[in-house]
Tab-separated table of C-alpha atoms and ligand atoms in Angstrom:
chain	number	residue	atom	x	y	z
D	1	MET	CA	-22.225	-23.906	38.239
D	2	THR	CA	-24.075	-26.626	36.355
D	3	GLU	CA	-22.053	-29.718	35.535
D	4	ARG	CA	-20.679	-29.786	32.035
D	5	LYS	CA	-21.803	-32.553	29.707
D	6	ARG	CA	-19.194	-35.121	28.725
D	7	ILE	CA	-17.415	-35.985	25.523
D	8	LEU	CA	-15.720	-39.312	24.881
D	9	THR	CA	-13.951	-39.987	21.634
D	10	GLY	CA	-10.757	-41.680	20.534
D	11	ILE	CA	-8.248	-42.819	17.992
D	12	ARG	CA	-6.411	-46.079	17.441
D	13	PRO	CA	-2.643	-45.969	18.007
D	14	THR	CA	-1.634	-47.281	14.597
D	15	GLY	CA	0.426	-44.397	13.237
D	16	ALA	CA	0.711	-40.674	12.705
D	17	LEU	CA	-2.520	-38.711	12.388
D	18	HIS	CA	-3.472	-37.082	9.124
D	19	LEU	CA	-5.648	-34.396	7.561
D	20	GLY	CA	-8.641	-36.767	7.527
D	21	HIS	CA	-8.501	-37.080	11.288
D	22	TYR	CA	-8.226	-33.338	11.568
D	23	ALA	CA	-11.146	-32.369	9.323
D	24	GLY	CA	-13.285	-35.350	10.371
D	25	ALA	CA	-12.751	-35.250	14.110
D	26	LEU	CA	-9.893	-33.331	15.776
D	27	GLU	CA	-11.086	-29.922	14.657
D	28	ASN	CA	-14.357	-30.486	16.538
D	29	TRP	CA	-12.477	-31.777	19.547
D	30	VAL	CA	-10.401	-28.608	19.762
D	31	ARG	CA	-13.476	-26.424	19.326
D	32	LEU	CA	-15.534	-28.221	21.987
D	33	GLN	CA	-12.891	-29.116	24.542
D	34	HIS	CA	-13.688	-26.289	26.940
D	35	ASP	CA	-17.469	-26.468	26.699
D	36	TYR	CA	-17.541	-30.109	27.741
D	37	GLU	CA	-15.733	-32.352	30.185
D	38	THR	CA	-13.671	-34.212	27.606
D	39	TYR	CA	-12.005	-37.624	27.502
D	40	PHE	CA	-9.793	-38.443	24.515
D	41	LEU	CA	-8.933	-42.102	24.281
D	42	ILE	CA	-5.917	-43.793	22.752
D	43	ALA	CA	-7.684	-47.038	21.912
D	44	ASP	CA	-4.891	-49.587	22.214
D	45	TYR	CA	-7.223	-52.520	22.950
D	46	GLN	CA	-8.620	-52.017	19.450
D	47	VAL	CA	-5.563	-52.626	17.316
D	48	SER	CA	-5.657	-56.417	17.160
D	49	ASP	CA	-5.080	-56.095	13.398
D	50	TYR	CA	-1.579	-54.881	14.358
D	51	ALA	CA	-0.862	-57.743	16.789
D	52	ASP	CA	2.236	-58.678	14.798
D	53	ASP	CA	3.650	-55.173	15.210
D	54	ILE	CA	3.374	-54.172	18.857
D	55	LYS	CA	6.328	-51.829	18.507
D	56	ARG	CA	4.331	-49.778	16.040
D	57	VAL	CA	1.470	-49.572	18.533
D	58	ARG	CA	3.812	-48.539	21.351
D	59	ASP	CA	5.375	-45.802	19.231
D	60	ALA	CA	1.991	-44.674	17.964
D	61	VAL	CA	0.751	-44.019	21.507
D	62	TRP	CA	3.313	-41.200	21.671
D	63	GLU	CA	2.677	-40.124	18.081
D	64	VAL	CA	-1.014	-39.713	18.777
D	65	ALA	CA	-0.414	-37.782	22.013
D	66	LEU	CA	2.009	-35.466	20.206
D	67	ASP	CA	-0.429	-34.953	17.344
D	68	TRP	CA	-3.184	-34.076	19.815
D	69	LEU	CA	-0.992	-31.545	21.561
D	70	SER	CA	0.151	-30.115	18.247
D	71	VAL	CA	-3.389	-29.384	17.032
D	72	GLY	CA	-4.112	-27.590	20.293
D	73	LEU	CA	-5.859	-30.061	22.571
D	74	ASP	CA	-5.321	-28.925	26.136
D	75	PRO	CA	-4.091	-31.793	28.354
D	76	GLU	CA	-5.156	-30.010	31.531
D	77	GLY	CA	-8.634	-28.910	30.540
D	78	SER	CA	-9.278	-32.297	28.898
D	79	SER	CA	-8.127	-35.830	29.692
D	80	PHE	CA	-5.849	-37.914	27.461
D	81	VAL	CA	-6.516	-41.547	28.340
D	82	ILE	CA	-4.682	-44.778	27.496
D	83	GLU	CA	-7.487	-47.303	27.129
D	84	SER	CA	-5.755	-50.427	28.459
D	85	LEU	CA	-4.603	-48.626	31.602
D	86	VAL	CA	-8.255	-48.341	32.641
D	87	PRO	CA	-9.197	-52.025	33.080
D	88	GLU	CA	-12.838	-51.137	33.764
D	89	HIS	CA	-13.199	-50.844	29.976
D	90	THR	CA	-12.926	-54.625	29.662
D	91	GLU	CA	-15.049	-55.216	32.718
D	92	LEU	CA	-17.913	-53.131	31.396
D	93	ALA	CA	-17.524	-54.533	27.870
D	94	THR	CA	-17.942	-58.040	29.269
D	95	TRP	CA	-21.199	-57.193	31.032
D	96	LEU	CA	-22.538	-55.220	28.080
D	97	GLY	CA	-21.807	-58.158	25.781
D	98	TRP	CA	-24.665	-59.914	27.571
D	99	PHE	CA	-27.151	-57.496	26.082
D	100	LEU	CA	-25.839	-57.195	22.518
D	101	PRO	CA	-27.149	-59.729	20.001
D	102	VAL	CA	-24.437	-61.119	17.703
D	103	ALA	CA	-26.731	-60.184	14.798
D	104	MET	CA	-26.066	-56.519	15.545
D	105	LEU	CA	-22.356	-57.036	14.935
D	106	GLU	CA	-23.043	-59.099	11.834
D	107	ARG	CA	-25.053	-56.210	10.404
D	108	ASN	CA	-22.565	-53.444	11.303
D	109	PRO	CA	-21.472	-52.017	7.908
D	110	THR	CA	-18.169	-50.526	9.112
D	111	LEU	CA	-17.123	-53.759	10.805
D	112	LYS	CA	-18.205	-55.779	7.755
D	113	ALA	CA	-16.136	-53.627	5.394
D	114	GLU	CA	-13.068	-53.727	7.648
D	115	MET	CA	-13.230	-57.497	8.062
D	116	ALA	CA	-13.695	-57.986	4.320
D	117	ALA	CA	-10.608	-55.844	3.678
D	118	MET	CA	-8.630	-58.135	6.005
D	119	GLU	CA	-9.936	-61.427	4.651
D	120	GLU	CA	-10.095	-60.526	0.969
D	121	PRO	CA	-7.516	-57.758	0.582
D	122	GLU	CA	-6.942	-55.725	-2.572
D	123	GLU	CA	-4.014	-56.676	-4.766
D	124	GLY	CA	-0.675	-56.042	-3.124
D	125	GLN	CA	-2.116	-56.077	0.412
D	126	GLU	CA	-1.534	-58.956	2.802
D	127	ARG	CA	-4.396	-61.245	3.860
D	128	LYS	CA	-4.970	-61.225	7.624
D	129	PRO	CA	-7.244	-63.565	9.602
D	130	VAL	CA	-9.748	-61.620	11.723
D	131	PRO	CA	-8.937	-61.956	15.445
D	132	VAL	CA	-11.777	-62.435	17.936
D	133	ALA	CA	-10.845	-59.088	19.497
D	134	PHE	CA	-11.315	-57.408	16.137
D	135	TYR	CA	-14.772	-58.864	15.674
D	136	THR	CA	-15.821	-57.577	19.091
D	137	TYR	CA	-14.083	-54.194	18.974
D	138	PRO	CA	-17.391	-52.355	18.493
D	139	VAL	CA	-18.460	-53.770	21.873
D	140	MET	CA	-15.300	-52.309	23.378
D	141	GLN	CA	-16.190	-49.013	21.766
D	142	VAL	CA	-19.638	-49.140	23.309
D	143	SER	CA	-17.922	-49.640	26.644
D	144	ASN	CA	-15.490	-46.759	25.949
D	145	ILE	CA	-18.385	-44.372	25.421
D	146	LEU	CA	-20.592	-45.605	28.252
D	147	LEU	CA	-17.839	-45.853	30.873
D	148	PRO	CA	-17.559	-42.064	31.378
D	149	ARG	CA	-21.331	-41.812	30.737
D	150	ALA	CA	-20.656	-39.558	27.754
D	151	HIS	CA	-23.277	-37.376	26.063
D	152	LEU	CA	-21.470	-36.508	22.841
D	153	VAL	CA	-19.099	-38.436	20.559
D	154	PRO	CA	-17.396	-36.330	17.864
D	155	VAL	CA	-16.127	-38.707	15.145
D	156	GLY	CA	-15.786	-39.304	11.413
D	157	GLU	CA	-18.662	-40.777	9.451
D	158	ASP	CA	-17.351	-44.362	9.509
D	159	GLN	CA	-17.948	-44.499	13.267
D	160	LEU	CA	-21.701	-43.850	13.120
D	161	PRO	CA	-22.755	-47.529	13.186
D	162	HIS	CA	-20.755	-47.994	16.401
D	163	ILE	CA	-22.492	-45.058	18.018
D	164	GLU	CA	-25.870	-46.409	16.990
D	165	LEU	CA	-24.868	-49.664	18.683
D	166	THR	CA	-23.952	-47.686	21.797
D	167	ARG	CA	-27.305	-45.906	21.868
D	168	GLU	CA	-29.131	-49.199	21.493
D	169	THR	CA	-27.103	-50.767	24.309
D	170	ALA	CA	-27.704	-47.814	26.628
D	171	ARG	CA	-31.446	-47.946	25.893
D	172	ARG	CA	-31.623	-51.682	26.586
D	173	PHE	CA	-29.617	-51.449	29.783
D	174	ASN	CA	-31.487	-48.448	31.177
D	175	HIS	CA	-34.843	-49.969	30.309
D	176	ARG	CA	-34.124	-53.376	31.810
D	177	PHE	CA	-32.252	-52.279	34.924
D	178	LYS	CA	-31.747	-48.669	35.977
D	179	GLU	CA	-31.135	-45.361	34.268
D	180	VAL	CA	-27.318	-45.384	34.282
D	181	PHE	CA	-26.188	-44.317	30.825
D	182	PRO	CA	-27.077	-41.191	28.826
D	183	GLU	CA	-27.901	-42.021	25.197
D	184	PRO	CA	-24.939	-40.412	23.446
D	185	GLU	CA	-25.220	-38.282	20.307
D	186	ALA	CA	-22.747	-38.514	17.430
D	187	LEU	CA	-21.223	-35.384	15.937
D	188	VAL	CA	-19.599	-35.747	12.517
D	189	GLY	CA	-16.922	-33.249	11.503
D	190	ARG	CA	-16.963	-30.647	8.749
D	191	VAL	CA	-15.579	-33.205	6.299
D	192	ALA	CA	-17.326	-36.496	7.002
D	193	ARG	CA	-14.808	-38.580	5.065
D	194	LEU	CA	-11.734	-37.037	3.462
D	195	VAL	CA	-10.525	-38.832	0.324
D	196	GLY	CA	-6.993	-40.209	0.147
D	197	THR	CA	-4.152	-38.723	-1.894
D	198	ASP	CA	-4.583	-41.694	-4.249
D	199	GLY	CA	-8.218	-40.779	-4.920
D	200	ASN	CA	-9.492	-43.620	-2.696
D	201	ALA	CA	-12.697	-42.833	-0.806
D	202	LYS	CA	-10.947	-42.591	2.587
D	203	MET	CA	-7.631	-41.170	3.675
D	204	SER	CA	-6.463	-43.869	6.071
D	205	LYS	CA	-3.369	-44.730	8.066
D	206	SER	CA	-3.645	-48.321	6.894
D	207	ARG	CA	-3.677	-47.434	3.187
D	208	GLY	CA	-0.668	-45.113	3.202
D	209	ASN	CA	-2.550	-42.432	1.250
D	210	THR	CA	-2.220	-39.705	3.851
D	211	ILE	CA	-0.864	-36.232	4.407
D	212	ASP	CA	0.204	-36.305	8.024
D	213	LEU	CA	-0.167	-33.493	10.519
D	214	LYS	CA	3.549	-33.750	11.250
D	215	ASP	CA	4.717	-33.718	7.614
D	216	ASP	CA	7.196	-30.920	6.920
D	217	ALA	CA	6.681	-28.415	4.099
D	218	ALA	CA	8.829	-30.350	1.607
D	219	THR	CA	6.958	-33.599	2.308
D	220	VAL	CA	3.585	-31.919	1.829
D	221	SER	CA	4.782	-30.430	-1.445
D	222	ARG	CA	6.026	-33.822	-2.665
D	223	LYS	CA	2.811	-35.631	-1.672
D	224	VAL	CA	0.601	-32.990	-3.293
D	225	LYS	CA	2.607	-33.197	-6.540
D	226	ARG	CA	1.905	-36.935	-6.671
D	227	MET	CA	-1.790	-36.603	-5.802
D	228	TYR	CA	-4.442	-38.034	-8.047
D	229	ALA	CA	-6.040	-35.101	-9.921
D	230	GLY	CA	-8.684	-36.729	-12.096
D	231	PRO	CA	-8.449	-38.220	-15.606
D	232	PRO	CA	-5.568	-36.944	-17.806
D	233	ARG	CA	-6.165	-33.528	-19.450
D	234	GLU	CA	-4.246	-31.197	-21.728
D	235	LEU	CA	-2.933	-28.145	-19.837
D	236	ASP	CA	-5.643	-25.801	-21.103
D	237	GLU	CA	-8.412	-28.366	-21.428
D	238	PRO	CA	-11.583	-27.675	-19.381
D	239	GLY	CA	-12.385	-30.388	-16.837
D	240	ASN	CA	-15.084	-31.574	-14.471
D	241	VAL	CA	-14.616	-30.196	-10.973
D	242	GLN	CA	-16.277	-33.343	-9.534
D	243	ASP	CA	-13.643	-35.569	-11.152
D	244	ASN	CA	-10.724	-33.783	-9.522
D	245	PRO	CA	-10.265	-34.467	-5.785
D	246	ILE	CA	-7.841	-31.527	-5.456
D	247	PHE	CA	-10.994	-29.415	-5.256
D	248	LEU	CA	-12.258	-31.501	-2.335
D	249	TYR	CA	-9.080	-30.580	-0.486
D	250	LEU	CA	-9.374	-26.907	-1.415
D	251	ASP	CA	-12.998	-26.959	-0.243
D	252	ALA	CA	-11.880	-28.537	3.009
D	253	PHE	CA	-8.862	-26.389	3.804
D	254	ASP	CA	-8.684	-23.190	1.734
D	255	PRO	CA	-10.023	-20.264	3.795
D	256	ASP	CA	-10.526	-18.115	0.651
D	257	THR	CA	-13.768	-19.670	-0.584
D	258	ASP	CA	-14.310	-16.955	-3.222
D	259	ALA	CA	-10.979	-17.725	-4.824
D	260	VAL	CA	-11.802	-21.449	-4.862
D	261	ALA	CA	-15.191	-20.724	-6.464
D	262	GLY	CA	-13.370	-18.666	-9.129
D	263	LEU	CA	-10.932	-21.494	-9.817
D	264	LYS	CA	-13.780	-23.973	-10.201
D	265	ASP	CA	-15.459	-21.659	-12.668
D	266	ASP	CA	-12.299	-21.281	-14.746
D	267	TYR	CA	-11.594	-25.002	-14.538
D	268	GLY	CA	-14.931	-25.844	-16.142
D	269	LYS	CA	-14.718	-23.116	-18.803
D	270	SER	CA	-11.162	-22.596	-19.938
D	271	GLY	CA	-9.230	-25.214	-17.949
D	272	VAL	CA	-6.725	-24.616	-15.156
D	273	PRO	CA	-3.480	-26.597	-15.149
D	274	ASN	CA	-3.235	-29.070	-12.282
D	275	LYS	CA	0.073	-27.474	-11.318
D	276	VAL	CA	-1.715	-24.211	-10.468
D	277	LEU	CA	-4.211	-26.075	-8.256
D	278	LYS	CA	-1.519	-28.149	-6.623
D	279	ASP	CA	0.739	-25.180	-5.905
D	280	ARG	CA	-2.162	-23.424	-4.266
D	281	LEU	CA	-3.082	-26.501	-2.227
D	282	THR	CA	0.518	-26.923	-1.041
D	283	GLN	CA	0.527	-23.341	0.205
D	284	VAL	CA	-2.879	-23.689	1.875
D	285	LEU	CA	-1.904	-26.898	3.661
D	286	ASN	CA	1.446	-25.588	4.824
D	287	ASP	CA	-0.238	-22.473	6.228
D	288	ARG	CA	-2.618	-24.732	8.153
D	289	LEU	CA	0.075	-27.055	9.413
D	290	ASP	CA	2.647	-24.423	10.448
D	291	PRO	CA	1.160	-23.715	13.906
D	292	PHE	CA	0.846	-27.483	14.513
D	293	ARG	CA	4.493	-27.970	13.607
D	294	GLU	CA	5.519	-25.276	16.059
D	295	ARG	CA	3.584	-26.746	18.970
D	296	ARG	CA	4.824	-30.206	18.096
D	297	ALA	CA	8.450	-29.072	18.207
D	298	TYR	CA	7.821	-27.543	21.634
D	299	TYR	CA	6.506	-30.811	23.066
D	300	GLU	CA	9.002	-33.037	21.254
D	301	ALA	CA	11.692	-31.189	23.167
D	302	ARG	CA	9.762	-31.809	26.420
D	303	MET	CA	8.545	-35.417	26.275
D	304	PRO	CA	8.089	-35.683	30.075
D	305	LEU	CA	5.231	-33.163	29.660
D	306	VAL	CA	3.599	-35.527	27.168
D	307	ARG	CA	3.971	-38.410	29.602
D	308	GLU	CA	2.412	-36.318	32.386
D	309	SER	CA	-0.580	-35.486	30.217
D	310	LEU	CA	-1.201	-39.190	29.548
D	311	GLU	CA	-0.749	-40.131	33.176
D	312	ALA	CA	-2.968	-37.387	34.589
D	313	GLY	CA	-5.749	-37.961	32.055
D	314	THR	CA	-5.724	-41.729	32.564
D	315	ASN	CA	-5.944	-41.231	36.329
D	316	ARG	CA	-8.931	-38.914	35.956
D	317	MET	CA	-10.685	-41.528	33.825
D	318	ARG	CA	-10.018	-44.227	36.419
D	319	ILE	CA	-11.971	-42.288	39.011
D	320	ILE	CA	-15.053	-41.930	36.861
D	321	ALA	CA	-14.648	-45.530	35.634
D	322	ARG	CA	-14.869	-46.896	39.176
D	323	GLU	CA	-17.895	-44.724	39.847
D	324	THR	CA	-19.688	-46.024	36.739
D	325	MET	CA	-18.828	-49.651	37.527
D	326	GLU	CA	-20.395	-49.241	40.952
D	327	MET	CA	-23.521	-47.839	39.357
D	328	ALA	CA	-23.619	-50.628	36.774
D	329	ARG	CA	-23.089	-53.403	39.323
D	330	ASP	CA	-25.734	-51.895	41.525
D	331	ALA	CA	-28.156	-51.696	38.580
D	332	LEU	CA	-27.427	-55.328	37.651
D	333	ASP	CA	-27.866	-56.299	41.315
D	334	LEU	CA	-24.519	-58.063	41.382
D	335	ASN	CA	-23.615	-57.550	45.009
D	336	TYR	CA	-23.175	-61.289	45.646
D	337	LEU	CA	-21.192	-61.026	48.865
D	338	GLY	CA	-23.685	-58.606	50.409
D	339	LYS	CA	-26.141	-61.498	50.761
D	340	TYR	CA	-24.742	-62.872	54.063
J	401	ATP	P1	-7.017	-47.110	10.568
J	401	ATP	O1	-6.907	-47.080	9.090
J	401	ATP	O2	-5.825	-47.654	11.286
J	401	ATP	O3	-8.331	-47.650	11.065
J	401	ATP	P2	-8.032	-44.510	10.691
J	401	ATP	O4	-7.275	-43.531	9.868
J	401	ATP	O5	-9.342	-45.044	10.228
J	401	ATP	O6	-7.003	-45.626	10.978
J	401	ATP	P3	-9.055	-44.374	13.376
J	401	ATP	O7	-8.206	-44.303	14.572
J	401	ATP	O8	-9.756	-45.642	13.043
J	401	ATP	O9	-8.178	-43.915	12.141
J	401	ATP	O10	-10.125	-43.188	13.401
J	401	ATP	C1	-10.019	-42.077	14.277
J	401	ATP	C2	-11.079	-41.030	14.014
J	401	ATP	O11	-10.764	-40.291	12.831
J	401	ATP	C3	-12.479	-41.580	13.781
J	401	ATP	O12	-13.418	-40.668	14.342
J	401	ATP	C4	-12.597	-41.611	12.290
J	401	ATP	O13	-13.935	-41.541	11.866
J	401	ATP	C5	-11.830	-40.341	11.903
J	401	ATP	N1	-11.275	-40.457	10.561
J	401	ATP	C6	-10.289	-41.285	10.163
J	401	ATP	N2	-10.023	-41.135	8.841
J	401	ATP	C7	-10.863	-40.161	8.397
J	401	ATP	C8	-11.079	-39.540	7.111
J	401	ATP	N3	-10.374	-39.876	6.045
J	401	ATP	N4	-12.021	-38.569	7.029
J	401	ATP	C9	-12.747	-38.206	8.107
J	401	ATP	N5	-12.590	-38.745	9.337
J	401	ATP	C10	-11.673	-39.719	9.494
J	402	MG	MG1	-10.323	-46.815	11.372
């Protein structure tokens, strides 16, 4: 049998996962998990913006693992990894930092936007100084991807600059030393960036504009009722489909595409009350989430199984991590003690 190619991807343990994670990333992970050797990382080194709330991070490690199990990731066929329990991540990141010009971080649009949001927050949000570890988190991500020598990285659109950085680093390293790292490809999900329930461009844990994978039916219904649905309209007033993000959600999650096309048509011609759209969306989302809720309940009643999946996956990553570090040290010719 030929060796399977590898996937590395991950999520920060900052809270419960939401529909954006699902449509942007998790759905691909579930689909590809058996075709590749897969490593799913809980990236706890990369939450320095939550340094004042370690309890949240600790709880979120379990939240994320439960969410992964609930969407159908298989903890035996794939590996769930806790980043900081594989210290080779920091070791490799330190070496790789030698070959990454600071200018490449300064140019990184995702990092720039995230740092700006911390330093000059929107009204009502707290200003946070940017920790050193936040500034260098893309380097850690490069290390995350290169450590298992991954070929494919399924992620949401905002991660693309980090993957470009990874490709550049792999190219530089391989060219200067030895061919150690495959140049990984990015794979963006069906919905590159799902909007938030408030109409903001990105549904995000940090903004509190999410519908979570673990939300119960009543919570989904309540959140959908409060969703932004475009500029105010009379009940029977025609509207612009593009102005109403409810349609983005129907496009993303409603399996009956003909019915959605019909609704769009009516909406533009004779107007469709937002309540009709929202009731439909509530139903569609609850149908999607029901199987997740069932699996989640199964694992919530068996938390030692969740712990085992984290432990086993982390141990599998440690083996490949040591192997890669040997290759990298050999390529860098760092065997100091072998001299005498
Ligand atoms: P935070 O706001 O704490 O950064 P996040 O919601 O951005 O959280 P991450 O852990 O940073 O979550 O991202 C995990 C993965 O999910 C990444 O691949 C990211 O691109 C993807 N993702 C997150 N939010 C969305 C979204 N709204 N639409 C599509 N993909 C998303
Ligand atoms: Mg993020």
